[in-house]
Amino acid sequence: MTKKVPAYQRIKNAILDNIHSGKWQAGAAISTEMALAEEFGVSRMTVNRALKELSEERVLERRQGSGTFVAQQQFNHTFVEVRNIAQDLKSANRDYQAQVLSKRAITASMLDDEMRGKFDIDEATFSSSANETDNNTNSAEAAILYEVKIIHFADGQPIQFEERWVDATKVPEFIEQDFSVVNTSDYLIAKSPLERGSYTIRALAAPDEIADALQIAPQSPTLVLCRQTYSAGQVLTFVKMWHAGDRYQFSGEL
């Protein structure tokens, strides 16, 4: 069954779409609460919730007696702090390089249970994709996700192996980028601002593929950071970042 999107979230998504498309520029006034309530067939209280949340996320600015406006700051700034290994290594005066091992489009029939769960992809997606294929047998099955695998090097030594999956419908040009030059996180932040995210850090023994990429012995200890980030209320990307346990540590300040 397809999950029903709450009315306030549909309004938020529509507002974000208007901003992403350039219909509403920074500083521009958006539709009034009354107009949005009529457009979506909801109460002004529901509209108010959507506008309030977008204001708290610094997407909109509400001015007493004047209306609601697209926030003046550049909208492509992330609302979630995302660590960038390229910047971290360069800041530490270490030589940084990236090697792209693979890039591919993943269609509905190729999805595994993990990715279906991470991106909340239900049977309706499969049915829609199948219908499109049946209606146009000359066209390839549509991409649902993009997958990239990248090794990040510090001073010539592999320090991180990145496995990333991205919603292909939200960032259709992602797969065309040269990620030996462009950082994946930087590109996604520029194209689709991140609203929130979650992550876990675990100690795991390295499978053969990971061990080979990091040039360590199979089953060696690794630190794995898994991160899921959201844009327009939906998962934009999920990434696993594997680090050789004796070459990397996580630190911060309280």
Coordinates of C-alpha atoms in Angstrom, one line a residue:
M1 CA 0.0 0.0 0.0
T2 CA 1.2 3.5 -0.8
K3 CA 1.7 5.6 2.3
K4 CA -0.4 8.7 2.3
V5 CA 1.6 11.9 2.6
P6 CA 0.2 14.3 5.3
A7 CA -1.4 17.5 3.9
Y8 CA 1.1 19.8 5.6
Q9 CA 4.0 17.8 4.1
R10 CA 2.5 18.0 0.6
I11 CA 2.3 21.8 1.1
K12 CA 6.0 21.9 2.2
N13 CA 7.0 19.8 -0.8
A14 CA 5.1 22.1 -3.2
I15 CA 6.7 25.2 -1.8
L16 CA 10.2 23.6 -2.0
D17 CA 9.5 22.6 -5.6
N18 CA 8.6 26.2 -6.5
I19 CA 11.8 27.4 -4.9
H20 CA 14.0 24.7 -6.5
S21 CA 12.5 25.4 -9.9
G22 CA 13.2 29.1 -9.6
K23 CA 9.5 30.1 -9.6
W24 CA 10.0 31.7 -6.2
Q25 CA 13.3 33.5 -5.9
A26 CA 15.1 34.5 -2.7
G27 CA 13.3 37.5 -1.2
A28 CA 10.1 36.8 -3.2
A29 CA 6.7 36.6 -1.4
I30 CA 5.0 33.3 -1.6
S31 CA 1.2 32.6 -1.8
T32 CA -0.9 33.7 1.2
E33 CA -2.1 31.2 3.8
M34 CA -5.6 31.6 2.4
A35 CA -4.6 31.0 -1.2
L36 CA -2.6 27.9 -0.1
A37 CA -5.5 26.6 1.9
E38 CA -7.8 26.9 -1.1
E39 CA -5.3 25.4 -3.5
F40 CA -4.8 22.3 -1.3
G41 CA -8.3 22.1 0.1
V42 CA -7.1 22.2 3.8
S43 CA -7.5 24.5 6.8
R44 CA -5.3 27.5 7.4
M45 CA -4.1 25.7 10.5
T46 CA -2.6 23.0 8.3
V47 CA -1.0 25.6 6.0
N48 CA 0.3 27.4 9.1
R49 CA 2.1 24.3 10.3
A50 CA 3.8 23.9 6.9
L51 CA 5.0 27.5 6.9
K52 CA 6.1 27.4 10.5
E53 CA 8.2 24.3 9.9
L54 CA 9.8 25.8 6.8
S55 CA 10.5 29.0 8.7
E56 CA 12.2 27.0 11.5
E57 CA 14.3 25.3 8.8
R58 CA 15.3 28.8 7.5
V59 CA 13.7 28.2 4.1
L60 CA 11.1 30.9 4.6
E61 CA 10.9 34.2 6.5
R62 CA 7.6 35.3 8.0
R63 CA 7.2 39.0 8.4
Q64 CA 4.5 40.4 10.7
G65 CA 1.8 42.2 8.6
S66 CA 3.7 41.7 5.4
G67 CA 3.4 37.9 4.6
T68 CA 5.8 35.1 4.0
F69 CA 9.0 35.3 1.9
V70 CA 11.7 33.0 0.6
A71 CA 14.6 33.5 2.9
Q72 CA 17.3 35.7 1.6
Q73 CA 20.3 33.5 2.4
Q74 CA 21.4 31.2 -0.5
F75 CA 19.0 28.3 -0.4
N76 CA 21.6 25.8 -1.4
H77 CA 23.3 26.0 2.0
T78 CA 22.8 22.8 3.9
F79 CA 20.7 22.7 7.1
V80 CA 22.6 19.6 8.2
E81 CA 26.3 19.7 9.0
V82 CA 27.9 17.1 6.7
R83 CA 31.5 16.2 7.1
N84 CA 33.5 16.3 3.9
I85 CA 36.6 14.1 3.9
A86 CA 38.2 16.0 1.0
Q87 CA 38.0 19.3 3.0
D88 CA 39.1 17.6 6.2
L89 CA 42.2 16.1 4.6
K90 CA 43.1 19.3 2.8
S91 CA 42.6 21.3 6.0
A92 CA 45.1 18.9 7.6
N93 CA 47.6 19.6 4.8
R94 CA 47.4 16.1 3.5
D95 CA 47.3 15.3 -0.2
Y96 CA 43.8 14.2 -1.2
Q97 CA 42.6 12.1 -4.2
A98 CA 39.5 10.1 -5.1
Q99 CA 39.2 7.1 -7.3
V100 CA 35.7 6.1 -8.7
L101 CA 35.4 2.4 -8.8
S102 CA 31.9 2.2 -10.2
K103 CA 28.7 4.1 -11.1
R104 CA 25.4 2.5 -12.0
A105 CA 21.7 3.2 -12.3
I106 CA 19.5 0.8 -10.2
T107 CA 16.0 0.0 -11.5
A108 CA 13.0 -1.2 -9.6
S109 CA 13.7 -4.9 -10.4
M110 CA 17.3 -4.5 -9.2
L111 CA 16.5 -3.1 -5.7
D112 CA 17.3 -5.2 -2.6
D113 CA 15.4 -5.2 0.6
E114 CA 17.9 -2.8 2.3
M115 CA 17.5 0.0 -0.3
R116 CA 13.7 -0.5 -0.5
G117 CA 13.6 0.1 3.3
K118 CA 16.0 3.0 3.3
F119 CA 14.2 4.9 0.6
D120 CA 10.7 3.8 1.6
I121 CA 10.0 2.3 -1.9
D122 CA 6.8 0.3 -2.0
E123 CA 5.1 -2.0 -4.5
A124 CA 3.4 1.0 -6.2
T125 CA 6.9 2.0 -7.5
F126 CA 7.4 -1.4 -9.0
S127 CA 3.9 -1.4 -10.6
S128 CA 4.5 2.1 -12.1
S129 CA 7.9 1.2 -13.5
A130 CA 6.5 -2.0 -15.0
N131 CA 3.6 -0.2 -16.6
E132 CA 6.0 2.3 -18.1
T133 CA 8.1 -0.5 -19.5
D134 CA 5.1 -2.3 -20.9
N135 CA 3.8 0.9 -22.5
N136 CA 7.1 1.6 -24.2
T137 CA 9.0 -1.5 -24.9
N138 CA 11.8 0.3 -26.7
S139 CA 12.8 2.3 -23.6
A140 CA 14.9 1.0 -20.7
E141 CA 13.4 0.6 -17.3
A142 CA 13.6 3.8 -15.4
A143 CA 16.3 4.4 -12.8
I144 CA 15.1 4.5 -9.2
L145 CA 18.4 5.0 -7.5
Y146 CA 22.0 5.8 -8.5
E147 CA 24.9 4.0 -6.9
V148 CA 28.5 5.1 -6.7
K149 CA 31.6 3.5 -5.1
I150 CA 34.6 5.7 -4.4
I151 CA 37.9 5.2 -2.7
H152 CA 39.3 8.3 -0.9
F153 CA 43.1 8.6 -0.5
A154 CA 45.2 10.6 2.0
D155 CA 48.9 10.9 0.9
G156 CA 48.4 8.0 -1.5
Q157 CA 47.0 5.7 1.1
P158 CA 43.3 4.6 1.0
I159 CA 41.5 6.0 4.0
Q160 CA 37.8 5.7 3.2
F161 CA 35.6 3.6 1.0
E162 CA 32.3 5.3 0.1
E163 CA 29.2 3.4 -1.0
R164 CA 26.4 5.9 -1.8
W165 CA 22.9 5.6 -3.1
V166 CA 20.9 8.6 -4.3
D167 CA 17.3 9.1 -5.3
A168 CA 17.6 9.3 -9.1
T169 CA 14.3 11.1 -9.5
K170 CA 15.4 14.0 -7.3
V171 CA 18.9 14.4 -8.7
P172 CA 18.8 13.0 -12.3
E173 CA 22.2 14.4 -13.3
F174 CA 24.1 12.9 -10.3
I175 CA 25.3 9.9 -12.2
E176 CA 26.9 12.1 -14.9
Q177 CA 29.4 13.8 -12.6
D178 CA 33.1 13.1 -12.3
F179 CA 33.4 12.2 -8.6
S180 CA 37.2 12.1 -8.9
V181 CA 36.9 15.9 -9.1
V182 CA 33.5 16.7 -7.6
N183 CA 32.7 15.6 -4.0
T184 CA 29.5 13.7 -3.8
S185 CA 28.3 15.5 -0.6
D186 CA 29.1 19.0 -2.0
Y187 CA 27.2 18.2 -5.2
L188 CA 24.1 17.0 -3.4
I189 CA 24.0 19.9 -1.0
A190 CA 24.3 22.3 -4.0
K191 CA 21.5 20.6 -5.9
S192 CA 19.0 19.7 -3.1
P193 CA 19.4 21.3 0.3
L194 CA 19.4 18.9 3.2
E195 CA 16.8 19.4 5.9
R196 CA 17.8 16.7 8.4
G197 CA 19.7 13.5 8.7
S198 CA 20.6 10.6 11.0
Y199 CA 23.8 8.5 11.3
T200 CA 25.3 5.5 13.1
I201 CA 28.9 4.5 13.7
R202 CA 29.8 0.8 14.1
A203 CA 32.9 -1.3 14.3
L204 CA 32.7 -4.1 11.7
A205 CA 35.1 -6.7 10.2
A206 CA 36.0 -5.7 6.6
P207 CA 34.3 -7.9 3.9
D208 CA 36.6 -8.9 1.0
E209 CA 35.5 -6.0 -1.3
I210 CA 36.1 -3.4 1.4
A211 CA 39.4 -4.9 2.5
D212 CA 40.6 -4.9 -1.1
A213 CA 39.6 -1.2 -1.5
L214 CA 41.3 -0.1 1.7
Q215 CA 44.3 -2.4 1.1
I216 CA 43.9 -4.2 4.4
A217 CA 43.5 -7.9 5.3
P218 CA 40.0 -9.4 5.1
Q219 CA 38.1 -9.2 8.4
S220 CA 40.3 -6.4 9.7
P221 CA 38.5 -3.9 12.0
T222 CA 36.9 -1.0 10.3
L223 CA 34.8 2.0 11.5
V224 CA 31.6 2.3 9.4
L225 CA 29.7 5.6 9.3
C226 CA 26.2 5.1 7.8
R227 CA 24.3 8.3 7.1
Q228 CA 20.8 9.0 5.7
T229 CA 19.8 12.5 4.8
Y230 CA 16.5 14.1 3.8
S231 CA 15.3 16.8 1.4
A232 CA 11.7 17.9 0.8
G233 CA 10.6 15.5 3.5
Q234 CA 12.0 12.4 1.8
V235 CA 15.3 10.4 1.8
L236 CA 17.7 11.9 -0.7
T237 CA 20.8 9.8 -0.1
F238 CA 22.1 6.9 2.0
V239 CA 25.8 6.3 2.3
K240 CA 28.2 3.8 4.0
M241 CA 31.7 5.1 4.6
W242 CA 34.2 2.4 5.6
H243 CA 37.4 3.5 7.3
A244 CA 40.4 1.3 8.2
G245 CA 40.4 1.1 12.0
D246 CA 44.1 1.9 12.4
R247 CA 44.0 4.9 10.1
Y248 CA 41.0 6.9 11.1
Q249 CA 39.2 8.2 14.2
F250 CA 36.1 10.4 14.8
S251 CA 36.5 13.3 17.2
G252 CA 34.7 16.5 18.1
E253 CA 34.1 19.1 20.8
L254 CA 31.3 19.3 23.4

